[in-house]
Amino acid sequence: MTKQGSNTSVVVFDLDGTLYADTHHFDYYAERLKEKLPEEKQSSFQTDYKLARDNKHTLKVGCVYDESYDLILWQLDNTVKEAYEWNGTKLSEERLKSLYSHPITIDQVRFFNIGDLWWVPRAIAIHYGLTHPEAHQAFLETRKYMMGPAFRMQRIPGLKELLEEIQYKKKLVLLTNSPEPDSEAILEKLGLKDVFAKKIFSGKKPVQTPAHFEALKRAYGVDYQQILSVGDNWINEIRPARLLGCKTVFIDNYGLGDATSADCVVSDLTAAFSFIKS
């Protein structure tokens, strides 16, 4: 982690995995996905999900899932470096080049960025035959649960106070892939509903990340170097922002990166407070 300050005037925050650290809703989501699968597939789904949560499956946070070929990919800047079958068998270089001779587009339609635990059970469910409308329904059911009183969120200590303090010195922006209604409900629970100058929902990161940052650059009349991107999903929030020249804080929840992965790399958002504030 760098000890220097960010020296930025616009701070763009992700929501899920960034502004709260709860993870128990992922098991709820996995159950909603599993119950929509044929009964004969549910046991295999559960086994794979447990392995993936324990980081013992070929499908891991940080990879990309190619639904068309049912392959698990490792890439950098959309160039596929390695590919694996579901059972862990690595594709030969010849096969790799024949399938991925051109850069891929991580569009969450064919190529899915498994950037956090939201996408782990979904990719597993799709592997076992669940349709995208069924998977989306499970997601909506989970977000509804998260909006309700049964889902108790643990606030990140000091975050509300930090954002309330710096909202008058910096423009605070929320940029999330999640829909507006449940995101607003979560912000309400976190006490963060009124700290953002701008909120962008259903942001379609990472494909639309550069466009969003370009629009913010124009709207606030700043250079990219004056924009700070804070998030836990390296492909969605960190890599594209760095390529533009923005400052970055990577909340490395899964131990994927190193000190070079962002300007500030932490395992807990509180460790980045001074960097964000400065």
PDB file of C-alpha atoms in Angstrom:
ATOM      1  CA  MET A   1       0.000   0.000   0.000  1.00  0.00           C
ATOM      2  CA  THR A   2       1.330   3.417  -0.921  1.00  0.00           C
ATOM      3  CA  LYS A   3       1.768   5.950   1.875  1.00  0.00           C
ATOM      4  CA  GLN A   4       1.150   8.944  -0.358  1.00  0.00           C
ATOM      5  CA  GLY A   5      -2.240  10.607  -0.577  1.00  0.00           C
ATOM      6  CA  SER A   6      -4.512  10.344  -3.585  1.00  0.00           C
ATOM      7  CA  ASN A   7      -4.576  14.136  -4.232  1.00  0.00           C
ATOM      8  CA  THR A   8      -7.866  13.766  -6.112  1.00  0.00           C
ATOM      9  CA  SER A   9     -11.048  15.815  -6.346  1.00  0.00           C
ATOM     10  CA  VAL A  10     -13.516  13.157  -7.591  1.00  0.00           C
ATOM     11  CA  VAL A  11     -13.894   9.793  -5.840  1.00  0.00           C
ATOM     12  CA  VAL A  12     -15.868   7.017  -7.547  1.00  0.00           C
ATOM     13  CA  PHE A  13     -17.065   4.191  -5.306  1.00  0.00           C
ATOM     14  CA  ASP A  14     -18.381   0.770  -6.178  1.00  0.00           C
ATOM     15  CA  LEU A  15     -21.173  -0.498  -3.896  1.00  0.00           C
ATOM     16  CA  ASP A  16     -21.218  -4.263  -3.351  1.00  0.00           C
ATOM     17  CA  GLY A  17     -18.037  -5.535  -1.721  1.00  0.00           C
ATOM     18  CA  THR A  18     -16.784  -1.968  -1.312  1.00  0.00           C
ATOM     19  CA  LEU A  19     -19.136   0.057   0.883  1.00  0.00           C
ATOM     20  CA  TYR A  20     -20.102  -2.992   2.932  1.00  0.00           C
ATOM     21  CA  ALA A  21     -18.264  -6.230   3.651  1.00  0.00           C
ATOM     22  CA  ASP A  22     -21.120  -8.652   4.370  1.00  0.00           C
ATOM     23  CA  THR A  23     -20.937 -11.982   2.509  1.00  0.00           C
ATOM     24  CA  HIS A  24     -23.713 -14.135   3.996  1.00  0.00           C
ATOM     25  CA  HIS A  25     -26.107 -13.136   1.223  1.00  0.00           C
ATOM     26  CA  PHE A  26     -24.056 -15.127  -1.300  1.00  0.00           C
ATOM     27  CA  ASP A  27     -25.202 -18.394   0.260  1.00  0.00           C
ATOM     28  CA  TYR A  28     -28.798 -17.156   0.066  1.00  0.00           C
ATOM     29  CA  TYR A  29     -28.269 -16.350  -3.617  1.00  0.00           C
ATOM     30  CA  ALA A  30     -26.734 -19.779  -4.244  1.00  0.00           C
ATOM     31  CA  GLU A  31     -29.800 -21.429  -2.689  1.00  0.00           C
ATOM     32  CA  ARG A  32     -32.140 -19.436  -4.930  1.00  0.00           C
ATOM     33  CA  LEU A  33     -30.117 -20.504  -7.974  1.00  0.00           C
ATOM     34  CA  LYS A  34     -29.942 -24.134  -6.887  1.00  0.00           C
ATOM     35  CA  GLU A  35     -33.673 -24.480  -6.330  1.00  0.00           C
ATOM     36  CA  LYS A  36     -34.292 -23.389  -9.933  1.00  0.00           C
ATOM     37  CA  LEU A  37     -32.111 -26.187 -11.330  1.00  0.00           C
ATOM     38  CA  PRO A  38     -33.452 -29.664 -12.112  1.00  0.00           C
ATOM     39  CA  GLU A  39     -33.315 -31.813  -8.988  1.00  0.00           C
ATOM     40  CA  GLU A  40     -30.707 -34.134 -10.488  1.00  0.00           C
ATOM     41  CA  LYS A  41     -28.312 -31.179 -10.960  1.00  0.00           C
ATOM     42  CA  GLN A  42     -28.671 -29.625  -7.520  1.00  0.00           C
ATOM     43  CA  SER A  43     -26.182 -31.849  -5.700  1.00  0.00           C
ATOM     44  CA  SER A  44     -23.465 -31.186  -8.285  1.00  0.00           C
ATOM     45  CA  PHE A  45     -24.172 -27.463  -8.081  1.00  0.00           C
ATOM     46  CA  GLN A  46     -23.842 -27.510  -4.299  1.00  0.00           C
ATOM     47  CA  THR A  47     -20.573 -29.448  -4.448  1.00  0.00           C
ATOM     48  CA  ASP A  48     -19.041 -27.069  -6.983  1.00  0.00           C
ATOM     49  CA  TYR A  49     -20.245 -24.002  -5.111  1.00  0.00           C
ATOM     50  CA  LYS A  50     -18.681 -25.176  -1.851  1.00  0.00           C
ATOM     51  CA  LEU A  51     -15.402 -25.951  -3.626  1.00  0.00           C
ATOM     52  CA  ALA A  52     -15.425 -22.529  -5.288  1.00  0.00           C
ATOM     53  CA  ARG A  53     -16.168 -20.718  -2.018  1.00  0.00           C
ATOM     54  CA  ASP A  54     -13.212 -22.549  -0.488  1.00  0.00           C
ATOM     55  CA  ASN A  55     -11.047 -21.578  -3.490  1.00  0.00           C
ATOM     56  CA  LYS A  56     -10.607 -25.241  -4.457  1.00  0.00           C
ATOM     57  CA  HIS A  57     -12.470 -25.202  -7.799  1.00  0.00           C
ATOM     58  CA  THR A  58     -11.172 -24.346 -11.267  1.00  0.00           C
ATOM     59  CA  LEU A  59     -13.678 -21.468 -11.284  1.00  0.00           C
ATOM     60  CA  LYS A  60     -12.232 -18.780  -9.037  1.00  0.00           C
ATOM     61  CA  VAL A  61     -12.761 -15.119  -8.323  1.00  0.00           C
ATOM     62  CA  GLY A  62     -10.546 -13.289 -10.815  1.00  0.00           C
ATOM     63  CA  CYS A  63     -11.180 -15.521 -13.820  1.00  0.00           C
ATOM     64  CA  VAL A  64     -13.552 -15.129 -16.778  1.00  0.00           C
ATOM     65  CA  TYR A  65     -16.191 -17.724 -17.666  1.00  0.00           C
ATOM     66  CA  ASP A  66     -16.872 -18.331 -21.365  1.00  0.00           C
ATOM     67  CA  GLU A  67     -20.414 -19.662 -21.516  1.00  0.00           C
ATOM     68  CA  SER A  68     -20.267 -20.575 -25.211  1.00  0.00           C
ATOM     69  CA  TYR A  69     -17.392 -23.042 -24.756  1.00  0.00           C
ATOM     70  CA  ASP A  70     -17.967 -23.703 -21.043  1.00  0.00           C
ATOM     71  CA  LEU A  71     -14.358 -22.743 -20.381  1.00  0.00           C
ATOM     72  CA  ILE A  72     -12.641 -20.897 -17.548  1.00  0.00           C
ATOM     73  CA  LEU A  73     -10.226 -18.218 -18.749  1.00  0.00           C
ATOM     74  CA  TRP A  74      -7.405 -16.143 -17.327  1.00  0.00           C
ATOM     75  CA  GLN A  75      -6.797 -12.947 -19.264  1.00  0.00           C
ATOM     76  CA  LEU A  76      -5.139  -9.558 -19.151  1.00  0.00           C
ATOM     77  CA  ASP A  77      -6.585  -6.581 -20.999  1.00  0.00           C
ATOM     78  CA  ASN A  78      -8.947  -8.938 -22.866  1.00  0.00           C
ATOM     79  CA  THR A  79      -6.164 -11.184 -24.190  1.00  0.00           C
ATOM     80  CA  VAL A  80      -6.683 -14.763 -23.017  1.00  0.00           C
ATOM     81  CA  LYS A  81      -3.507 -16.200 -21.486  1.00  0.00           C
ATOM     82  CA  GLU A  82      -4.787 -19.572 -20.239  1.00  0.00           C
ATOM     83  CA  ALA A  83      -7.986 -21.594 -20.542  1.00  0.00           C
ATOM     84  CA  TYR A  84      -9.283 -24.562 -18.565  1.00  0.00           C
ATOM     85  CA  GLU A  85     -12.081 -27.050 -18.893  1.00  0.00           C
ATOM     86  CA  TRP A  86     -14.545 -27.304 -16.009  1.00  0.00           C
ATOM     87  CA  ASN A  87     -12.671 -30.307 -14.601  1.00  0.00           C
ATOM     88  CA  GLY A  88      -9.397 -28.371 -14.487  1.00  0.00           C
ATOM     89  CA  THR A  89      -7.783 -29.693 -17.671  1.00  0.00           C
ATOM     90  CA  LYS A  90      -5.661 -26.966 -19.241  1.00  0.00           C
ATOM     91  CA  LEU A  91      -6.112 -26.283 -22.958  1.00  0.00           C
ATOM     92  CA  SER A  92      -3.077 -26.685 -25.180  1.00  0.00           C
ATOM     93  CA  GLU A  93      -1.463 -23.576 -26.654  1.00  0.00           C
ATOM     94  CA  GLU A  94      -2.667 -24.631 -30.096  1.00  0.00           C
ATOM     95  CA  ARG A  95      -6.259 -25.000 -28.932  1.00  0.00           C
ATOM     96  CA  LEU A  96      -6.046 -21.742 -26.986  1.00  0.00           C
ATOM     97  CA  LYS A  97      -4.868 -19.795 -30.027  1.00  0.00           C
ATOM     98  CA  SER A  98      -7.511 -21.346 -32.267  1.00  0.00           C
ATOM     99  CA  LEU A  99     -10.333 -20.300 -29.919  1.00  0.00           C
ATOM    100  CA  TYR A 100      -9.025 -16.930 -28.731  1.00  0.00           C
ATOM    101  CA  SER A 101      -6.888 -15.479 -31.486  1.00  0.00           C
ATOM    102  CA  HIS A 102      -8.499 -12.059 -30.919  1.00  0.00           C
ATOM    103  CA  PRO A 103      -9.212 -10.047 -27.762  1.00  0.00           C
ATOM    104  CA  ILE A 104     -12.436 -10.927 -25.990  1.00  0.00           C
ATOM    105  CA  THR A 105     -15.125  -8.529 -24.757  1.00  0.00           C
ATOM    106  CA  ILE A 106     -16.125  -9.129 -21.147  1.00  0.00           C
ATOM    107  CA  ASP A 107     -19.757  -8.283 -21.779  1.00  0.00           C
ATOM    108  CA  GLN A 108     -21.474 -10.417 -19.100  1.00  0.00           C
ATOM    109  CA  VAL A 109     -23.388 -11.993 -21.997  1.00  0.00           C
ATOM    110  CA  ARG A 110     -20.948 -14.588 -23.279  1.00  0.00           C
ATOM    111  CA  PHE A 111     -17.840 -13.711 -21.282  1.00  0.00           C
ATOM    112  CA  PHE A 112     -18.492 -13.292 -17.560  1.00  0.00           C
ATOM    113  CA  ASN A 113     -16.087 -11.497 -15.266  1.00  0.00           C
ATOM    114  CA  ILE A 114     -15.993 -13.557 -12.078  1.00  0.00           C
ATOM    115  CA  GLY A 115     -14.788 -10.509 -10.201  1.00  0.00           C
ATOM    116  CA  ASP A 116     -16.519 -11.290  -6.916  1.00  0.00           C
ATOM    117  CA  LEU A 117     -18.714 -13.908  -5.256  1.00  0.00           C
ATOM    118  CA  TRP A 118     -21.879 -12.701  -6.987  1.00  0.00           C
ATOM    119  CA  TRP A 119     -20.693 -14.353 -10.183  1.00  0.00           C
ATOM    120  CA  VAL A 120     -19.370 -17.617  -8.754  1.00  0.00           C
ATOM    121  CA  PRO A 121     -22.733 -19.324  -8.056  1.00  0.00           C
ATOM    122  CA  ARG A 122     -24.276 -17.782 -11.160  1.00  0.00           C
ATOM    123  CA  ALA A 123     -21.586 -19.201 -13.464  1.00  0.00           C
ATOM    124  CA  ILE A 124     -21.916 -22.601 -11.796  1.00  0.00           C
ATOM    125  CA  ALA A 125     -25.691 -22.526 -12.236  1.00  0.00           C
ATOM    126  CA  ILE A 126     -25.318 -21.593 -15.914  1.00  0.00           C
ATOM    127  CA  HIS A 127     -22.830 -24.440 -16.343  1.00  0.00           C
ATOM    128  CA  TYR A 128     -25.534 -26.809 -15.088  1.00  0.00           C
ATOM    129  CA  GLY A 129     -28.147 -25.450 -17.473  1.00  0.00           C
ATOM    130  CA  LEU A 130     -29.887 -22.565 -15.728  1.00  0.00           C
ATOM    131  CA  THR A 131     -31.111 -19.880 -18.126  1.00  0.00           C
ATOM    132  CA  HIS A 132     -30.170 -16.228 -17.765  1.00  0.00           C
ATOM    133  CA  PRO A 133     -33.765 -15.148 -16.981  1.00  0.00           C
ATOM    134  CA  GLU A 134     -33.882 -17.770 -14.210  1.00  0.00           C
ATOM    135  CA  ALA A 135     -30.525 -16.610 -12.847  1.00  0.00           C
ATOM    136  CA  HIS A 136     -31.656 -12.989 -12.943  1.00  0.00           C
ATOM    137  CA  GLN A 137     -34.814 -13.912 -11.050  1.00  0.00           C
ATOM    138  CA  ALA A 138     -32.672 -15.510  -8.337  1.00  0.00           C
ATOM    139  CA  PHE A 139     -30.612 -12.308  -8.206  1.00  0.00           C
ATOM    140  CA  LEU A 140     -33.730 -10.144  -7.825  1.00  0.00           C
ATOM    141  CA  GLU A 141     -35.017 -12.414  -5.056  1.00  0.00           C
ATOM    142  CA  THR A 142     -31.704 -12.023  -3.258  1.00  0.00           C
ATOM    143  CA  ARG A 143     -31.673  -8.244  -3.615  1.00  0.00           C
ATOM    144  CA  LYS A 144     -35.245  -8.121  -2.301  1.00  0.00           C
ATOM    145  CA  TYR A 145     -34.086 -10.114   0.717  1.00  0.00           C
ATOM    146  CA  MET A 146     -31.207  -7.672   1.192  1.00  0.00           C
ATOM    147  CA  MET A 147     -33.646  -4.746   1.122  1.00  0.00           C
ATOM    148  CA  GLY A 148     -35.755  -6.253   3.893  1.00  0.00           C
ATOM    149  CA  PRO A 149     -35.393  -6.209   7.690  1.00  0.00           C
ATOM    150  CA  ALA A 150     -34.181  -9.830   7.857  1.00  0.00           C
ATOM    151  CA  PHE A 151     -30.894  -8.859   6.210  1.00  0.00           C
ATOM    152  CA  ARG A 152     -28.788  -7.093   8.801  1.00  0.00           C
ATOM    153  CA  MET A 153     -25.838  -5.218   7.366  1.00  0.00           C
ATOM    154  CA  GLN A 154     -22.684  -4.561   9.309  1.00  0.00           C
ATOM    155  CA  ARG A 155     -21.431  -1.064   8.574  1.00  0.00           C
ATOM    156  CA  ILE A 156     -17.738  -0.468   7.948  1.00  0.00           C
ATOM    157  CA  PRO A 157     -16.523   1.420  11.039  1.00  0.00           C
ATOM    158  CA  GLY A 158     -15.840   5.075  10.302  1.00  0.00           C
ATOM    159  CA  LEU A 159     -16.948   4.999   6.647  1.00  0.00           C
ATOM    160  CA  LYS A 160     -20.082   7.092   7.118  1.00  0.00           C
ATOM    161  CA  GLU A 161     -18.127   9.699   9.075  1.00  0.00           C
ATOM    162  CA  LEU A 162     -15.354   9.795   6.460  1.00  0.00           C
ATOM    163  CA  LEU A 163     -17.722  10.327   3.539  1.00  0.00           C
ATOM    164  CA  GLU A 164     -19.762  12.924   5.407  1.00  0.00           C
ATOM    165  CA  GLU A 165     -16.537  14.809   6.088  1.00  0.00           C
ATOM    166  CA  ILE A 166     -15.088  14.768   2.576  1.00  0.00           C
ATOM    167  CA  GLN A 167     -18.331  15.212   0.584  1.00  0.00           C
ATOM    168  CA  TYR A 168     -17.827  18.990   0.741  1.00  0.00           C
ATOM    169  CA  LYS A 169     -14.197  18.790  -0.413  1.00  0.00           C
ATOM    170  CA  LYS A 170     -14.492  16.149  -3.126  1.00  0.00           C
ATOM    171  CA  LYS A 171     -17.233  15.053  -5.497  1.00  0.00           C
ATOM    172  CA  LEU A 172     -18.353  11.597  -4.369  1.00  0.00           C
ATOM    173  CA  VAL A 173     -19.833   9.340  -7.055  1.00  0.00           C
ATOM    174  CA  LEU A 174     -21.475   5.924  -6.767  1.00  0.00           C
ATOM    175  CA  LEU A 175     -21.001   3.660  -9.792  1.00  0.00           C
ATOM    176  CA  THR A 176     -22.582   0.232  -9.415  1.00  0.00           C
ATOM    177  CA  ASN A 177     -23.781  -2.524 -11.702  1.00  0.00           C
ATOM    178  CA  SER A 178     -26.726  -3.148  -9.385  1.00  0.00           C
ATOM    179  CA  PRO A 179     -30.238  -1.772 -10.015  1.00  0.00           C
ATOM    180  CA  GLU A 180     -31.393   1.445  -8.382  1.00  0.00           C
ATOM    181  CA  PRO A 181     -34.197   0.335  -6.007  1.00  0.00           C
ATOM    182  CA  ASP A 182     -32.221  -2.239  -4.024  1.00  0.00           C
ATOM    183  CA  SER A 183     -29.026  -0.173  -4.178  1.00  0.00           C
ATOM    184  CA  GLU A 184     -30.833   2.805  -2.660  1.00  0.00           C
ATOM    185  CA  ALA A 185     -32.267   0.556   0.056  1.00  0.00           C
ATOM    186  CA  ILE A 186     -28.776  -0.723   0.871  1.00  0.00           C
ATOM    187  CA  LEU A 187     -27.394   2.829   0.967  1.00  0.00           C
ATOM    188  CA  GLU A 188     -30.196   3.722   3.378  1.00  0.00           C
ATOM    189  CA  LYS A 189     -29.199   0.853   5.661  1.00  0.00           C
ATOM    190  CA  LEU A 190     -25.590   1.986   5.531  1.00  0.00           C
ATOM    191  CA  GLY A 191     -26.487   5.609   6.270  1.00  0.00           C
ATOM    192  CA  LEU A 192     -24.934   6.691   2.957  1.00  0.00           C
ATOM    193  CA  LYS A 193     -27.991   7.710   0.972  1.00  0.00           C
ATOM    194  CA  ASP A 194     -27.200  11.435   0.910  1.00  0.00           C
ATOM    195  CA  VAL A 195     -23.395  11.637   0.637  1.00  0.00           C
ATOM    196  CA  PHE A 196     -23.061  11.170  -3.130  1.00  0.00           C
ATOM    197  CA  ALA A 197     -23.120  14.026  -5.616  1.00  0.00           C
ATOM    198  CA  LYS A 198     -24.015  11.560  -8.363  1.00  0.00           C
ATOM    199  CA  LYS A 199     -25.261   7.965  -8.429  1.00  0.00           C
ATOM    200  CA  ILE A 200     -24.975   5.697 -11.457  1.00  0.00           C
ATOM    201  CA  PHE A 201     -26.907   2.418 -11.329  1.00  0.00           C
ATOM    202  CA  SER A 202     -26.844  -0.586 -13.691  1.00  0.00           C
ATOM    203  CA  GLY A 203     -23.463   0.709 -14.862  1.00  0.00           C
ATOM    204  CA  LYS A 204     -22.524  -2.258 -17.087  1.00  0.00           C
ATOM    205  CA  LYS A 205     -18.936  -2.396 -15.877  1.00  0.00           C
ATOM    206  CA  PRO A 206     -16.348  -3.219 -17.176  1.00  0.00           C
ATOM    207  CA  VAL A 207     -17.495  -2.540 -20.762  1.00  0.00           C
ATOM    208  CA  GLN A 208     -18.902   0.889 -19.890  1.00  0.00           C
ATOM    209  CA  THR A 209     -16.354   1.845 -17.221  1.00  0.00           C
ATOM    210  CA  PRO A 210     -14.247   4.060 -19.543  1.00  0.00           C
ATOM    211  CA  ALA A 211     -17.346   5.855 -20.847  1.00  0.00           C
ATOM    212  CA  HIS A 212     -18.565   6.596 -17.317  1.00  0.00           C
ATOM    213  CA  PHE A 213     -15.186   7.992 -16.289  1.00  0.00           C
ATOM    214  CA  GLU A 214     -14.944  10.090 -19.438  1.00  0.00           C
ATOM    215  CA  ALA A 215     -18.380  11.552 -18.682  1.00  0.00           C
ATOM    216  CA  LEU A 216     -17.347  12.334 -15.092  1.00  0.00           C
ATOM    217  CA  LYS A 217     -14.136  13.949 -16.329  1.00  0.00           C
ATOM    218  CA  ARG A 218     -16.162  16.267 -18.570  1.00  0.00           C
ATOM    219  CA  ALA A 219     -18.914  16.930 -16.039  1.00  0.00           C
ATOM    220  CA  TYR A 220     -16.526  18.000 -13.280  1.00  0.00           C
ATOM    221  CA  GLY A 221     -13.873  19.604 -15.491  1.00  0.00           C
ATOM    222  CA  VAL A 222     -10.991  17.529 -14.140  1.00  0.00           C
ATOM    223  CA  ASP A 223      -8.151  15.445 -15.510  1.00  0.00           C
ATOM    224  CA  TYR A 224      -8.178  11.675 -15.105  1.00  0.00           C
ATOM    225  CA  GLN A 225      -5.345  12.021 -12.571  1.00  0.00           C
ATOM    226  CA  GLN A 226      -7.789  13.878 -10.319  1.00  0.00           C
ATOM    227  CA  ILE A 227     -10.257  10.970 -10.275  1.00  0.00           C
ATOM    228  CA  LEU A 228      -9.953   8.143  -7.748  1.00  0.00           C
ATOM    229  CA  SER A 229     -11.667   4.793  -8.359  1.00  0.00           C
ATOM    230  CA  VAL A 230     -12.386   2.671  -5.272  1.00  0.00           C
ATOM    231  CA  GLY A 231     -13.570  -0.910  -5.668  1.00  0.00           C
ATOM    232  CA  ASP A 232     -13.101  -4.602  -4.963  1.00  0.00           C
ATOM    233  CA  ASN A 233     -13.422  -5.835  -8.547  1.00  0.00           C
ATOM    234  CA  TRP A 234     -10.092  -5.403 -10.354  1.00  0.00           C
ATOM    235  CA  ILE A 235     -11.470  -5.955 -13.849  1.00  0.00           C
ATOM    236  CA  ASN A 236     -14.496  -3.707 -13.354  1.00  0.00           C
ATOM    237  CA  GLU A 237     -13.159  -0.788 -11.361  1.00  0.00           C
ATOM    238  CA  ILE A 238      -9.376  -0.839 -11.148  1.00  0.00           C
ATOM    239  CA  ARG A 239      -7.779  -1.910 -14.428  1.00  0.00           C
ATOM    240  CA  PRO A 240      -9.886   0.287 -16.782  1.00  0.00           C
ATOM    241  CA  ALA A 241      -9.517   3.308 -14.488  1.00  0.00           C
ATOM    242  CA  ARG A 242      -5.728   2.888 -14.324  1.00  0.00           C
ATOM    243  CA  LEU A 243      -5.483   2.619 -18.090  1.00  0.00           C
ATOM    244  CA  LEU A 244      -7.179   6.025 -18.302  1.00  0.00           C
ATOM    245  CA  GLY A 245      -4.718   7.502 -15.814  1.00  0.00           C
ATOM    246  CA  CYS A 246      -6.982   7.602 -12.758  1.00  0.00           C
ATOM    247  CA  LYS A 247      -5.818   6.870  -9.223  1.00  0.00           C
ATOM    248  CA  THR A 248      -7.107   3.606  -7.753  1.00  0.00           C
ATOM    249  CA  VAL A 249      -7.838   1.867  -4.459  1.00  0.00           C
ATOM    250  CA  PHE A 250      -8.173  -1.911  -4.791  1.00  0.00           C
ATOM    251  CA  ILE A 251      -9.954  -3.655  -1.918  1.00  0.00           C
ATOM    252  CA  ASP A 252      -8.381  -7.048  -2.442  1.00  0.00           C
ATOM    253  CA  ASN A 253     -10.932  -9.213  -0.644  1.00  0.00           C
ATOM    254  CA  TYR A 254      -9.660 -12.435  -2.213  1.00  0.00           C
ATOM    255  CA  GLY A 255      -5.893 -11.975  -2.228  1.00  0.00           C
ATOM    256  CA  LEU A 256      -5.704 -11.691  -6.015  1.00  0.00           C
ATOM    257  CA  GLY A 257      -3.272  -8.817  -6.356  1.00  0.00           C
ATOM    258  CA  ASP A 258      -0.010  -7.380  -5.109  1.00  0.00           C
ATOM    259  CA  ALA A 259       1.383  -3.922  -4.401  1.00  0.00           C
ATOM    260  CA  THR A 260       1.436  -3.115  -8.134  1.00  0.00           C
ATOM    261  CA  SER A 261      -2.257  -3.884  -8.706  1.00  0.00           C
ATOM    262  CA  ALA A 262      -3.373  -0.342  -7.799  1.00  0.00           C
ATOM    263  CA  ASP A 263      -2.074   2.884  -6.297  1.00  0.00           C
ATOM    264  CA  CYS A 264      -3.363   1.668  -2.950  1.00  0.00           C
ATOM    265  CA  VAL A 265      -4.011  -2.030  -2.267  1.00  0.00           C
ATOM    266  CA  VAL A 266      -5.753  -3.016   0.968  1.00  0.00           C
ATOM    267  CA  SER A 267      -7.656  -5.984   2.332  1.00  0.00           C
ATOM    268  CA  ASP A 268      -9.951  -3.708   4.341  1.00  0.00           C
ATOM    269  CA  LEU A 269     -11.377  -0.368   3.199  1.00  0.00           C
ATOM    270  CA  THR A 270     -10.576   1.270   6.533  1.00  0.00           C
ATOM    271  CA  ALA A 271      -6.870   0.893   5.729  1.00  0.00           C
ATOM    272  CA  ALA A 272      -7.371   3.233   2.749  1.00  0.00           C
ATOM    273  CA  PHE A 273      -9.221   6.007   4.593  1.00  0.00           C
ATOM    274  CA  SER A 274      -6.228   8.349   4.824  1.00  0.00           C
ATOM    275  CA  PHE A 275      -5.387   7.813   1.146  1.00  0.00           C
ATOM    276  CA  ILE A 276      -8.973   8.562   0.096  1.00  0.00           C
ATOM    277  CA  LYS A 277      -9.227  11.590   2.378  1.00  0.00           C
ATOM    278  CA  SER A 278      -6.004  13.287   1.262  1.00  0.00           C
TER     279      SER A 278
END
